[in-house]
Coordinates of C-alpha atoms in Angstrom, one line a residue:
Chain A
M181 CA 14.4 7.9 9.5
A182 CA 17.9 6.6 11.1
E183 CA 17.2 9.5 14.2
R184 CA 14.0 7.9 14.7
G185 CA 15.5 4.5 15.8
G186 CA 18.2 6.3 17.8
E187 CA 15.6 8.4 19.6
R188 CA 13.4 5.2 20.5
G189 CA 16.8 3.9 21.9
G190 CA 17.1 7.0 24.3
E191 CA 13.4 6.5 25.4
R192 CA 13.7 3.1 26.5
G193 CA 17.2 3.8 28.0
G194 CA 15.4 6.5 30.3
F195 CA 12.8 4.1 31.5
G196 CA 14.8 1.0 32.2
R197 CA 18.0 2.6 33.6
G198 CA 17.6 2.0 37.0
G199 CA 18.7 -1.7 38.2
E200 CA 20.6 -2.2 35.1
R201 CA 24.0 -3.7 35.0
G202 CA 27.0 -0.8 35.2
G203 CA 24.7 1.7 34.4
F204 CA 26.7 3.7 32.1
G205 CA 24.6 4.7 29.1
R206 CA 23.1 1.6 28.4
G207 CA 20.7 2.8 25.7
F208 CA 18.4 -0.1 25.0
G209 CA 16.5 -1.6 28.1
R210 CA 16.5 -4.9 25.9
G211 CA 13.8 -7.1 26.3
G212 CA 13.1 -5.9 29.7
R213 CA 15.7 -7.6 31.2
G214 CA 16.2 -6.8 34.6
D215 CA 13.1 -4.9 34.9
R216 CA 10.4 -6.6 37.0
G217 CA 7.1 -4.7 37.8
G218 CA 5.6 -4.9 34.6
R219 CA 7.6 -1.9 32.8
R220 CA 5.3 -1.3 29.7
G221 CA 8.0 0.5 27.5
G222 CA 7.2 1.6 24.3
R223 CA 5.7 4.9 22.9
R224 CA 2.2 5.9 23.4
G225 CA 0.0 5.7 20.5
P226 CA 0.5 6.5 17.0
R227 CA 3.4 9.4 16.8
Q228 CA 2.7 12.2 14.4
E229 CA 2.8 11.0 10.7
E230 CA 4.6 13.0 8.0
E231 CA 2.6 11.8 5.5
K232 CA -1.2 11.1 5.8
W233 CA -2.2 7.6 5.1
V234 CA -3.6 6.7 1.6
P235 CA -5.3 3.5 1.8
V236 CA -4.8 1.0 -0.7
T237 CA -7.4 -1.6 0.0
K238 CA -10.9 -1.0 0.1
L239 CA -11.1 -1.9 3.8
G240 CA -8.8 0.6 4.4
R241 CA -10.5 3.0 2.6
L242 CA -14.2 2.3 4.6
V243 CA -12.2 2.5 7.7
K244 CA -10.2 5.9 6.7
E245 CA -14.1 7.2 6.0
G246 CA -15.2 6.0 9.2
R247 CA -17.9 3.6 8.2
I248 CA -16.3 1.2 10.4
N249 CA -15.9 2.1 14.1
K250 CA -14.9 -0.9 16.0
I251 CA -12.3 -3.5 14.9
E252 CA -14.7 -6.3 16.1
E253 CA -16.9 -5.7 13.1
I254 CA -13.9 -6.7 10.9
Y255 CA -13.3 -10.0 13.0
L256 CA -16.8 -10.8 12.7
H257 CA -16.6 -11.4 8.9
S258 CA -12.7 -12.7 9.1
L259 CA -11.5 -10.0 6.7
P260 CA -7.9 -9.9 6.3
V261 CA -6.5 -6.8 7.7
K262 CA -3.6 -5.9 4.9
E263 CA -2.7 -2.2 6.3
H264 CA -1.3 -1.7 9.6
Q265 CA -2.7 1.5 9.7
I266 CA -6.8 0.2 9.9
V267 CA -5.5 -1.2 13.3
E268 CA -3.9 2.0 14.4
T269 CA -7.0 3.9 13.5
L270 CA -9.5 1.2 15.2
V271 CA -7.6 0.4 18.2
P272 CA -6.3 3.7 19.6
G273 CA -5.0 2.7 23.0
L274 CA -2.4 0.2 21.2
K275 CA 1.1 -0.1 23.0
D276 CA 4.0 -1.7 21.8
E277 CA 7.1 -3.3 23.3
V278 CA 10.2 -4.8 21.7
M279 CA 10.7 -8.3 23.6
K280 CA 14.2 -9.2 22.1
I281 CA 16.5 -8.4 19.5
T282 CA 18.7 -11.3 18.7
P283 CA 21.3 -11.7 16.0
V284 CA 20.9 -14.5 13.6
Q285 CA 23.9 -15.7 11.6
K286 CA 24.3 -17.1 8.3
Q287 CA 27.8 -18.3 7.0
T288 CA 29.1 -17.1 3.9
R289 CA 32.4 -17.7 1.9
A290 CA 33.5 -14.1 3.1
G291 CA 32.3 -14.5 7.1
Q292 CA 29.5 -14.6 8.6
R293 CA 26.6 -12.5 7.6
T294 CA 24.8 -11.0 10.8
R295 CA 21.0 -9.7 10.6
F296 CA 18.8 -9.1 13.6
K297 CA 15.5 -10.6 14.7
A298 CA 13.0 -8.3 16.6
F299 CA 10.2 -9.5 18.4
V300 CA 7.7 -6.9 19.3
V301 CA 4.4 -7.7 21.1
V302 CA 1.6 -4.8 20.9
G303 CA -1.4 -4.9 22.5
D304 CA -3.8 -2.5 24.4
G305 CA -4.5 -4.4 27.6
D306 CA -8.2 -5.1 27.1
G307 CA -8.4 -8.0 24.9
H308 CA -6.4 -7.1 21.5
V309 CA -2.8 -8.4 21.2
G310 CA -0.4 -8.8 18.4
L311 CA 3.1 -10.4 17.9
G312 CA 5.5 -9.2 15.1
V313 CA 8.6 -10.9 14.4
K314 CA 10.9 -9.3 11.7
C315 CA 14.6 -9.8 10.5
A316 CA 16.6 -7.1 8.9
K317 CA 20.2 -6.1 8.2
E318 CA 19.6 -3.0 10.6
V319 CA 18.1 -2.9 14.2
A320 CA 16.1 -0.2 13.7
T321 CA 14.5 -1.5 10.6
A322 CA 13.8 -4.5 12.3
I323 CA 12.0 -2.7 15.1
R324 CA 9.9 -0.9 12.5
G325 CA 9.2 -3.9 10.6
A326 CA 8.1 -6.0 13.6
I327 CA 5.6 -3.3 14.7
I328 CA 4.0 -3.0 11.5
L329 CA 3.8 -7.0 11.5
A330 CA 2.8 -7.2 14.9
K331 CA 0.0 -4.6 14.1
L332 CA -1.1 -6.5 11.3
S333 CA -1.5 -9.8 13.5
V334 CA -3.7 -8.1 16.1
V335 CA -6.2 -10.7 17.4
P336 CA -9.2 -10.5 19.8
V337 CA -8.6 -12.5 22.9
R338 CA -11.7 -13.9 24.8
R339 CA -12.2 -13.7 28.7
G340 CA -14.0 -15.3 30.9
Y341 CA -14.4 -16.3 34.5
W342 CA -13.0 -18.8 36.6
G343 CA -16.2 -19.4 38.9
N344 CA -18.9 -16.7 39.9
K345 CA -20.0 -14.2 37.1
I346 CA -19.5 -11.4 39.1
G347 CA -17.4 -8.0 37.8
Q348 CA -15.5 -8.1 34.3
P349 CA -14.3 -11.0 32.8
H350 CA -11.0 -11.6 34.4
T351 CA -9.1 -15.1 33.0
V352 CA -9.5 -17.3 30.0
P353 CA -13.0 -19.1 29.5
C354 CA -11.5 -22.5 29.1
K355 CA -8.4 -24.6 29.2
V356 CA -6.7 -23.6 25.9
T357 CA -3.4 -25.0 24.4
G358 CA -1.1 -23.8 21.5
K359 CA 1.7 -24.9 20.0
C360 CA 4.6 -23.6 17.9
G361 CA 7.1 -26.1 17.1
S362 CA 8.1 -28.3 19.9
V363 CA 6.9 -25.9 22.8
T364 CA 2.9 -26.5 23.9
V365 CA 1.5 -23.9 26.3
R366 CA -1.3 -24.6 28.2
M367 CA -3.7 -22.0 29.8
V368 CA -6.0 -23.1 32.6
P369 CA -8.6 -20.6 34.3
A370 CA -7.3 -19.3 37.6
P371 CA -9.5 -17.6 40.7
R372 CA -9.5 -13.8 41.0
G373 CA -6.2 -12.6 42.5
S374 CA -3.9 -15.7 41.2
G375 CA -2.1 -13.3 39.0
I376 CA -0.3 -14.4 36.0
V377 CA 1.3 -17.5 36.4
A378 CA 4.0 -17.9 33.8
A379 CA 7.3 -17.4 32.8
R380 CA 8.7 -14.1 32.0
V381 CA 8.6 -14.0 28.5
P382 CA 4.8 -15.1 27.9
K383 CA 3.8 -13.2 31.1
K384 CA 4.4 -10.2 28.8
V385 CA 2.4 -11.4 26.1
L386 CA -0.5 -12.3 28.6
Q387 CA -0.3 -9.0 30.2
F388 CA -0.7 -7.0 26.9
A389 CA -3.8 -9.1 26.2
G390 CA -5.5 -8.2 29.2
I391 CA -5.8 -11.3 31.0
E392 CA -5.6 -11.2 34.6
D393 CA -5.5 -14.5 36.1
V394 CA -4.3 -17.7 34.5
F395 CA -2.3 -20.6 35.3
T396 CA 0.2 -21.9 32.7
S397 CA 2.0 -25.0 32.1
S398 CA 4.4 -25.6 29.1
R399 CA 5.7 -28.5 27.5
G400 CA 8.6 -28.7 25.2
S401 CA 12.3 -27.0 24.2
T402 CA 11.1 -23.9 26.2
K403 CA 14.6 -22.4 25.7
T404 CA 13.5 -21.5 22.0
L405 CA 12.0 -18.5 23.5
G406 CA 10.9 -17.5 20.0
N407 CA 8.7 -20.8 19.7
F408 CA 7.7 -20.1 23.2
V409 CA 6.2 -16.4 22.6
K410 CA 4.5 -17.7 19.5
A411 CA 2.9 -20.8 21.2
T412 CA 1.5 -18.4 23.7
F413 CA 0.0 -16.1 21.0
D414 CA -1.1 -19.3 19.2
C415 CA -2.9 -20.1 22.8
L416 CA -4.6 -16.6 22.8
M417 CA -5.8 -16.9 19.4
K418 CA -7.4 -20.1 20.4
T419 CA -9.8 -18.4 22.9
Y420 CA -12.1 -17.6 20.5
G421 CA -12.0 -20.5 18.6
F422 CA -13.3 -22.5 21.3
L423 CA -17.3 -23.6 20.9
T424 CA -18.7 -23.2 24.1
P425 CA -22.6 -23.2 25.0
E426 CA -23.0 -19.8 24.5
F427 CA -22.3 -20.0 20.8
W428 CA -25.2 -23.0 20.5
T429 CA -27.6 -20.6 19.2
Q430 CA -28.0 -20.2 15.2
T431 CA -25.6 -17.6 13.9
K432 CA -27.9 -14.7 12.4
F433 CA -25.7 -13.7 9.4
S434 CA -25.1 -9.8 8.7
M435 CA -23.8 -7.9 5.4
T436 CA -20.1 -7.6 5.5
P437 CA -19.1 -4.1 5.2
F438 CA -18.6 -4.3 1.7
Q439 CA -21.9 -5.2 0.8
Q440 CA -23.4 -2.6 3.5
F441 CA -21.4 0.4 2.0
T442 CA -21.6 -0.3 -1.7
D443 CA -24.0 1.9 -3.2
L444 CA -24.8 -0.2 -6.0
L445 CA -27.2 -2.1 -3.3
G446 CA -29.2 0.9 -3.0
K447 CA -31.4 1.1 0.0
P448 CA -29.8 -0.8 2.8
T449 CA -31.9 -3.8 4.1
K450 CA -33.3 -3.5 7.8
G451 CA -33.8 -7.1 8.6
L452 CA -30.6 -9.0 9.2
V453 CA -28.6 -7.7 12.3
L454 CA -26.6 -9.8 14.2
E455 CA -26.8 -10.1 17.8
A456 CA -23.4 -11.5 18.6
P457 CA -23.3 -12.5 22.2
T458 CA -21.2 -9.7 23.5
E459 CA -17.9 -11.4 25.1
T460 CA -17.5 -8.7 28.4
V461 CA -20.4 -10.3 30.5
E462 CA -21.2 -13.7 29.6
A463 CA -24.9 -14.7 29.7
Chain B
M710 CA 20.3 -4.5 -11.8
A711 CA 17.2 -2.4 -10.7
E712 CA 15.5 -0.6 -13.4
E713 CA 14.7 3.1 -13.2
V714 CA 11.1 3.6 -12.2
H715 CA 9.4 6.7 -12.4
L716 CA 6.4 7.3 -10.2
G717 CA 3.4 9.5 -11.3
L718 CA 2.7 11.7 -8.1
P719 CA -0.4 13.8 -8.0
G720 CA 0.0 17.5 -8.9
P721 CA -2.5 20.1 -8.9
W722 CA -6.3 19.7 -9.7
A723 CA -7.8 21.1 -12.8
A724 CA -9.9 23.9 -12.5
D725 CA -12.5 22.5 -14.3
Y726 CA -12.8 18.9 -15.1
R727 CA -13.2 19.2 -18.7
E728 CA -10.6 21.4 -19.6
K729 CA -8.5 20.5 -22.6
A730 CA -4.7 20.3 -22.5
D731 CA -2.3 19.0 -25.1
H732 CA -1.3 15.6 -25.8
Y733 CA 2.1 16.1 -23.9
T734 CA 0.4 16.5 -20.6
T735 CA 0.1 13.6 -18.2
K736 CA -3.0 13.7 -16.4
I737 CA -5.5 11.7 -14.8
G738 CA -9.1 12.2 -15.1
G739 CA -10.4 14.5 -17.8
V740 CA -11.2 14.6 -21.0
P741 CA -8.6 12.7 -23.4
D742 CA -6.4 15.0 -25.6
W743 CA -6.2 13.5 -29.1
P744 CA -3.3 14.8 -30.7
T745 CA -5.3 15.8 -33.8
V746 CA -9.1 16.1 -33.7
D747 CA -9.7 13.4 -36.4
M748 CA -7.9 10.6 -35.2
G749 CA -9.9 7.9 -37.3
I750 CA -10.9 5.9 -34.4
K751 CA -13.6 4.0 -34.7
P752 CA -16.6 4.5 -32.2
E753 CA -16.6 1.2 -30.9
T754 CA -12.9 1.5 -29.7
L755 CA -14.2 4.0 -27.4
Q756 CA -17.3 2.4 -26.1
C757 CA -17.5 -0.2 -23.4
S758 CA -17.2 -3.8 -24.6
L759 CA -19.9 -4.9 -22.0
C760 CA -22.4 -2.2 -21.8
G761 CA -21.6 0.0 -24.9
T762 CA -21.2 3.3 -22.7
K763 CA -18.7 5.8 -23.9
L764 CA -15.6 5.2 -22.2
C765 CA -14.2 7.9 -19.9
L766 CA -10.5 8.3 -19.2
V767 CA -8.6 7.4 -16.3
A768 CA -5.2 8.4 -17.4
Q769 CA -3.3 10.0 -20.1
V770 CA 0.5 9.4 -20.0
H771 CA 2.9 11.0 -22.6
A772 CA 5.3 8.1 -23.0
P773 CA 8.0 8.7 -25.7
V774 CA 10.5 6.1 -26.2
A775 CA 13.9 7.5 -26.5
K776 CA 15.8 4.3 -27.5
L777 CA 13.5 3.8 -30.6
N778 CA 13.4 7.4 -31.1
I779 CA 9.5 7.8 -30.8
E780 CA 8.9 11.2 -29.4
E781 CA 5.0 11.5 -29.9
R782 CA 3.5 8.6 -28.1
I783 CA 0.8 8.8 -25.6
I784 CA -1.2 5.9 -23.7
Y785 CA -4.8 6.3 -23.0
V786 CA -6.4 4.4 -20.2
L787 CA -10.0 4.3 -20.4
V788 CA -13.0 2.7 -18.3
C789 CA -16.5 2.5 -18.4
S790 CA -18.1 4.6 -16.1
T791 CA -21.1 2.6 -14.9
P792 CA -20.5 0.9 -11.7
Q793 CA -21.7 -2.8 -12.8
C794 CA -18.9 -2.9 -15.6
G795 CA -16.4 -1.6 -12.9
P796 CA -15.5 -5.0 -11.5
K797 CA -14.6 -6.6 -15.0
P798 CA -11.5 -6.5 -16.6
Q799 CA -13.4 -6.1 -19.8
S800 CA -14.2 -2.6 -19.2
W801 CA -11.2 -1.3 -19.3
K802 CA -9.2 -0.2 -22.4
V803 CA -5.9 0.8 -23.2
L804 CA -4.9 2.9 -26.2
R805 CA -1.3 3.8 -27.7
V806 CA -1.2 6.6 -30.1
Q807 CA 2.1 7.6 -31.7
K808 CA 3.3 9.0 -34.8
C809 CA 3.9 6.7 -37.6
R810 CA 7.7 6.9 -38.3
N811 CA 7.2 7.3 -42.1
V812 CA 6.0 10.8 -41.7
M813 CA 8.9 13.4 -42.9
Q814 CA 7.5 16.6 -41.1
T815 CA 5.9 17.0 -38.0
E816 CA 2.8 19.3 -38.1
G817 CA 3.0 20.6 -34.7
G818 CA 1.0 18.0 -33.4
G819 CA -2.4 19.6 -34.3
D820 CA -4.4 22.4 -34.0
E821 CA -5.3 23.2 -30.5
L822 CA -1.3 23.3 -29.7
G823 CA -0.8 26.7 -31.3
Q824 CA -1.2 28.8 -28.1
S825 CA 1.2 28.9 -25.2
N826 CA 0.3 25.9 -23.2
G827 CA 3.4 26.1 -20.5
P828 CA 1.4 25.7 -17.5
P829 CA -0.6 22.5 -18.2
S830 CA 2.6 20.6 -19.6
T831 CA 3.9 19.8 -16.3
S832 CA 4.9 16.3 -17.1
V833 CA 8.7 15.7 -17.3
P834 CA 9.4 12.1 -18.3
E835 CA 12.8 11.3 -17.6
E836 CA 14.2 9.5 -20.6
Q837 CA 12.8 12.0 -23.1
N838 CA 14.6 14.4 -25.3
D839 CA 13.6 17.9 -23.5
K840 CA 12.3 19.3 -26.9
N841 CA 9.2 18.0 -26.4
K842 CA 8.1 20.3 -24.0
I843 CA 8.1 23.1 -26.6
P844 CA 5.8 22.0 -29.0
E845 CA 5.2 24.8 -31.1
I846 CA 8.7 25.2 -32.4
D847 CA 9.9 23.7 -35.8
D848 CA 12.4 21.1 -35.9
D849 CA 14.0 22.6 -38.5
D850 CA 16.2 25.3 -36.8
F851 CA 15.4 26.3 -33.3
D852 CA 17.0 28.7 -31.1
L853 CA 19.1 26.9 -28.5
D854 CA 18.8 29.9 -26.4
A855 CA 15.0 30.1 -26.3
L856 CA 15.1 26.5 -25.8
A857 CA 17.3 26.8 -22.9
E858 CA 14.9 29.3 -21.7
A859 CA 11.6 27.4 -22.2
L860 CA 13.3 24.7 -20.4
E861 CA 14.0 26.5 -17.4
Q862 CA 10.4 28.1 -17.3
A863 CA 8.8 24.3 -17.8
A864 CA 11.1 23.1 -14.8
T865 CA 10.4 26.1 -12.4
L866 CA 6.8 25.6 -13.1
A867 CA 7.0 21.6 -12.3
S868 CA 8.8 22.3 -9.1
N869 CA 6.3 24.7 -8.3
S870 CA 3.6 22.6 -8.4
K871 CA 5.5 20.0 -6.9
K872 CA 5.7 22.3 -3.7
K873 CA 2.2 23.2 -3.5
N874 CA 1.1 19.8 -3.6
K875 CA 3.4 17.8 -1.1
S876 CA 0.9 16.2 0.7
K877 CA -3.0 16.2 1.6
H878 CA -3.6 16.4 -2.4
A879 CA -6.9 15.1 -2.2
N880 CA -8.3 17.9 0.2
A881 CA -6.9 20.8 -1.4
P882 CA -7.5 21.4 -5.1
V883 CA -5.4 24.0 -6.3
K884 CA -6.9 26.5 -9.1
C885 CA -5.0 26.2 -12.2
P886 CA -3.7 30.0 -13.1
V887 CA -4.7 29.9 -16.8
L888 CA -8.0 29.3 -18.0
K889 CA -8.4 26.7 -20.8
E890 CA -10.8 25.8 -23.6
Q891 CA -13.5 23.4 -22.8
A892 CA -13.5 20.3 -24.6
C893 CA -16.0 20.1 -27.6
D894 CA -17.8 16.9 -26.8
P895 CA -19.9 17.3 -23.4
S896 CA -21.7 13.8 -23.7
I897 CA -18.1 11.8 -22.8
P898 CA -18.4 11.0 -19.0
V899 CA -15.6 12.6 -17.2
L900 CA -13.7 11.9 -14.1
P901 CA -12.1 14.5 -11.7
C902 CA -9.1 15.4 -13.3
F903 CA -5.9 16.1 -11.8
Y904 CA -2.3 16.6 -13.4
I905 CA 0.9 14.4 -12.5
Y906 CA 4.5 15.5 -11.9
Y907 CA 7.2 12.7 -12.2
D908 CA 9.7 11.7 -9.9
K909 CA 12.3 9.2 -9.8
E910 CA 11.7 6.3 -7.1
L911 CA 14.7 6.3 -4.6
F912 CA 14.4 2.5 -3.3
G913 CA 17.6 1.1 -1.6
G914 CA 15.8 -2.2 -1.3
K915 CA 17.6 -3.7 1.3
G916 CA 18.7 -1.0 4.1
T917 CA 18.5 2.3 2.8
V918 CA 18.5 3.4 6.5
G919 CA 22.3 4.4 7.1
S920 CA 23.4 3.6 10.7
S921 CA 23.7 6.4 13.1
S922 CA 26.3 6.3 15.7
S923 CA 24.0 5.5 18.5
E924 CA 22.6 2.5 16.5
L925 CA 26.1 1.5 16.0
V926 CA 26.5 1.3 19.8
L927 CA 23.1 -0.6 20.1
D928 CA 24.4 -3.2 18.1
K929 CA 27.6 -3.6 19.7
E930 CA 25.6 -3.9 22.9
I931 CA 23.3 -6.4 21.6
M932 CA 26.2 -8.6 20.7
D933 CA 27.8 -8.1 24.2
T934 CA 24.7 -8.8 26.1
A935 CA 23.7 -11.6 24.2
N936 CA 26.2 -13.9 25.6
D937 CA 25.6 -13.5 29.0
E938 CA 21.7 -13.0 30.1
E939 CA 20.1 -15.6 32.1
E940 CA 17.8 -16.6 29.2
K941 CA 19.0 -17.1 25.9
W942 CA 16.7 -17.1 23.1
E943 CA 18.3 -19.9 21.5
G944 CA 17.9 -21.2 18.0
E945 CA 16.9 -18.4 16.0
K946 CA 17.2 -18.5 12.3
Y947 CA 16.2 -16.0 9.7
E948 CA 12.4 -15.6 9.2
Y949 CA 10.3 -14.7 6.4
D950 CA 7.9 -11.8 6.9
K951 CA 4.5 -13.1 7.9
A952 CA 1.1 -11.7 8.5
I953 CA -2.3 -13.2 9.4
G954 CA -4.2 -11.5 6.6
A955 CA -1.3 -10.6 3.8
D956 CA 1.2 -12.7 2.2
R957 CA 4.4 -11.8 1.5
T958 CA 4.1 -10.4 -2.1
F959 CA 1.7 -8.0 -0.6
L960 CA 3.9 -7.1 1.8
K961 CA 6.8 -5.9 -0.4
F962 CA 4.1 -4.3 -2.4
K963 CA 3.1 -2.4 0.6
K964 CA 6.4 -1.3 1.6
R965 CA 7.0 0.5 -1.5
L966 CA 3.9 2.1 -1.5
D967 CA 4.6 2.9 1.9
A968 CA 7.6 5.0 0.8
Y969 CA 5.8 6.9 -1.6
P970 CA 2.5 6.7 -0.3
Q971 CA 0.8 9.0 -3.0
Q972 CA 1.9 7.6 -6.1
C973 CA -0.6 7.4 -8.6
F974 CA 1.4 5.0 -11.3
R975 CA 4.5 3.5 -12.0
Y976 CA 6.3 3.8 -15.4
S977 CA 9.2 1.6 -16.0
Y978 CA 9.5 0.8 -19.8
G979 CA 10.1 -2.7 -20.3
G980 CA 10.9 -3.2 -16.7
K981 CA 9.1 -5.5 -14.1
P982 CA 5.8 -4.6 -12.7
L983 CA 5.2 -4.8 -8.8
M984 CA 3.0 -7.4 -8.0
A985 CA 0.3 -7.0 -5.8
T986 CA -0.7 -10.7 -5.5
T987 CA 1.1 -13.8 -7.2
K988 CA -1.3 -14.8 -9.7
L989 CA -0.5 -13.2 -12.9
Q990 CA -1.9 -14.1 -16.3
D991 CA 0.0 -14.0 -19.5
P992 CA -0.1 -10.7 -21.2
G993 CA -0.3 -12.4 -24.5
T994 CA 1.4 -10.8 -27.8
C995 CA 0.4 -7.8 -30.0
R996 CA -2.7 -7.5 -31.7
L997 CA -1.1 -5.9 -34.9
C998 CA 2.3 -7.5 -35.2
G999 CA 2.5 -10.5 -33.2
S1000 CA 5.5 -9.4 -31.1
P1001 CA 5.5 -10.1 -27.5
R1002 CA 4.4 -7.5 -25.1
H1003 CA 6.2 -6.1 -22.0
Y1004 CA 5.5 -4.1 -19.3
E1005 CA 5.1 -0.4 -19.3
L1006 CA 3.3 1.1 -16.8
Q1007 CA 0.9 0.3 -13.5
L1008 CA -1.7 2.1 -12.2
M1009 CA -1.7 2.4 -8.2
S1010 CA -4.8 2.5 -5.7
P1011 CA -3.9 5.8 -4.5
L1012 CA -5.3 7.0 -7.7
S1013 CA -8.6 5.2 -7.3
Y1014 CA -8.5 6.8 -3.8
F1015 CA -8.3 10.1 -5.0
L1016 CA -10.8 10.0 -7.4
H1017 CA -13.1 8.4 -4.8
E1018 CA -12.4 11.4 -2.4
A1019 CA -12.9 13.6 -5.4
G1020 CA -16.3 12.3 -6.3
D1021 CA -19.7 13.5 -5.1
G1022 CA -20.7 10.5 -3.3
S1023 CA -23.6 9.8 -6.2
S1024 CA -24.6 6.2 -6.4
N1025 CA -23.1 5.6 -9.9
Y1026 CA -19.8 7.2 -9.5
A1027 CA -17.5 4.4 -10.8
P1028 CA -14.3 4.8 -8.7
S1029 CA -16.2 4.0 -5.6
S1030 CA -16.6 0.8 -6.7
W1031 CA -13.3 0.1 -7.8
T1032 CA -11.4 -2.8 -5.6
W1033 CA -8.3 -3.0 -7.7
L1034 CA -5.0 -2.8 -6.0
T1035 CA -3.2 -2.4 -9.5
V1036 CA -3.7 -2.5 -13.2
I1037 CA -0.7 -3.5 -15.4
I1038 CA -0.5 -2.5 -18.9
Y1039 CA 1.6 -4.1 -21.2
T1040 CA 2.8 -2.6 -24.7
C1041 CA 3.9 -3.9 -27.9
S1042 CA 7.6 -4.4 -27.3
K1043 CA 8.2 -3.3 -31.0
N1044 CA 6.0 -0.3 -30.9
C1045 CA 4.1 -1.3 -34.2
C1046 CA 2.3 1.5 -35.7
L1047 CA -0.8 0.7 -37.9
S1048 CA 0.3 1.7 -41.4
S1049 CA -3.4 2.9 -42.6
C1050 CA -1.9 6.3 -43.7
G1051 CA -1.8 5.2 -47.4
G1052 CA 2.0 6.2 -47.7
N1053 CA 1.8 9.9 -48.3
P1054 CA 4.7 11.5 -46.7
Q1055 CA 3.1 14.8 -46.3
S1056 CA 0.1 14.1 -44.3
C1057 CA 0.6 13.8 -40.2
C1058 CA -0.4 10.1 -39.5
W1059 CA -1.4 8.8 -36.2
G1060 CA -1.4 5.1 -35.5
V1061 CA -3.8 3.9 -32.5
A1062 CA -3.3 0.6 -31.1
E1063 CA -5.3 -1.3 -28.4
E1064 CA -3.1 -2.8 -25.8
E1065 CA -3.3 -5.4 -23.0
I1066 CA -4.3 -4.4 -19.4
L1067 CA -4.1 -7.0 -16.5
I1068 CA -5.9 -6.1 -13.1
Q1069 CA -4.8 -7.4 -9.9
E1070 CA -7.8 -7.4 -7.4
D1071 CA -8.0 -6.9 -3.7
E1072 CA -9.2 -10.3 -2.6
V1073 CA -11.2 -10.9 0.4
R1074 CA -11.6 -14.4 0.5

């Protein structure tokens, strides 16, 4: 397992080498420092697993059998996702990137104990994004753990229009604000072509989410970039929590996948099917 | 400080789910191999307390206790096969069968062991005496050479089955080379059967991964560049793992499962169970002697996955409706034995005791 950490380091060095300071074998283009132009680093998709996934939870079993095809079915019923392999299976285009690895220290009698904290953002660039934070004694462990936690926290992002509803949604549907610690981040819909108007760090998260244009405004101690990133993520989580007129109609409830696929209930009922307002094109 | 934990990993499937093995075999599913034909078990013990149907065997674990010198000891985990009773904890039953200590001679443990039973005994529990693998030898005077030979044989058989079944166990049933007898009672419901081999859990806990040289360079670079960046990520402190759908206990549970993703059960006599959820009821005290119970083994979710995969998809197949994450089994800490044998030293006497089971469910809401 140690060599894979080294490998990954080598990969990133290969991408981000140009324009780095020094240029002598800086293996790790850390956090995209000095890399403008949106380098979407990270490995492409799931690597070959040495061991097959044996699902632990009932939901995992259903996903493995292929009874659940889209992650939206899980979001619809707010089912907790406890296995990262579920997300890997259902969202195949997930890319990950390490935003930052920072040492955190603790004073002990024998000196300082250093651990590494890794921030990883995953996303498919089309409405799904996740953020993972992990502390560990070694860098590779922290990165691996953070990727898993990021996949576990993948959420859907709602996109909408600024003005005319032509083409695909490109910006946030309304003004939303997210908060973490003292940092609040406010996202405001922007016209097409504005691009993401944000600081470098939250811009990455927004790119992974698939938002093309947005104005942002932040407040608080944004120097604490950990909180800044988490506030942006919190803001993105809230896009689907905002009640807009499209959701004013009565919800038609449908069966959860557990009820649907249990054989105890015998024949599946035909009546209840939910027509959720699809978010790609708003009515 | 860490206790040794032995993992039960899946071995070969049985050629026929109803085939008999001996009571030294550790297996999942199939028919229970009682040590003697007449165990004196009341029929109600083998029936579901909720609906009365006959219980089927989930796991049979040969679990001798070296410290107390009990070698003939087996734990049977039974469950009701109707899916309606599945989610309720009263449909499970755990029986601990052991030979009473006041017996002078061993009888060889039952009639069906007379033949050579090398192949099915692929269980290699770590703490036991090795002479348990050769049941037909009397304990009076046995040949050390024959013992060594038999040990070697059993070890190679065990390692062969390991090699055959490294992965993709559920998709590749391997035919057992020796044809065995059928069980006599066809009315007992039966789950798909496969054998288990043991492995010790190697878990470094914190930081198993050794640093390679490239990582050491990495670490140094991070420390260097941390000081001269335009953006400083300030004020970061240690943070515990957090996920939206899972709490810390479950994340730790999943981490240990990911180290050995095929583990069917964990065995650690008197150790600490691996919790999947934080709530745990009190196991209580032994029904027979009143001494406190302690943890012995727990069944893990890959087991129910393998059984589910082996099922034929029929609607009344119990493992398909199981949603538990782990089933924790507590046994009497004193290993008491029901002294119902009348004190006759010549007869072989087996004590049966019911033990406690605690189920940790996968909570969706």
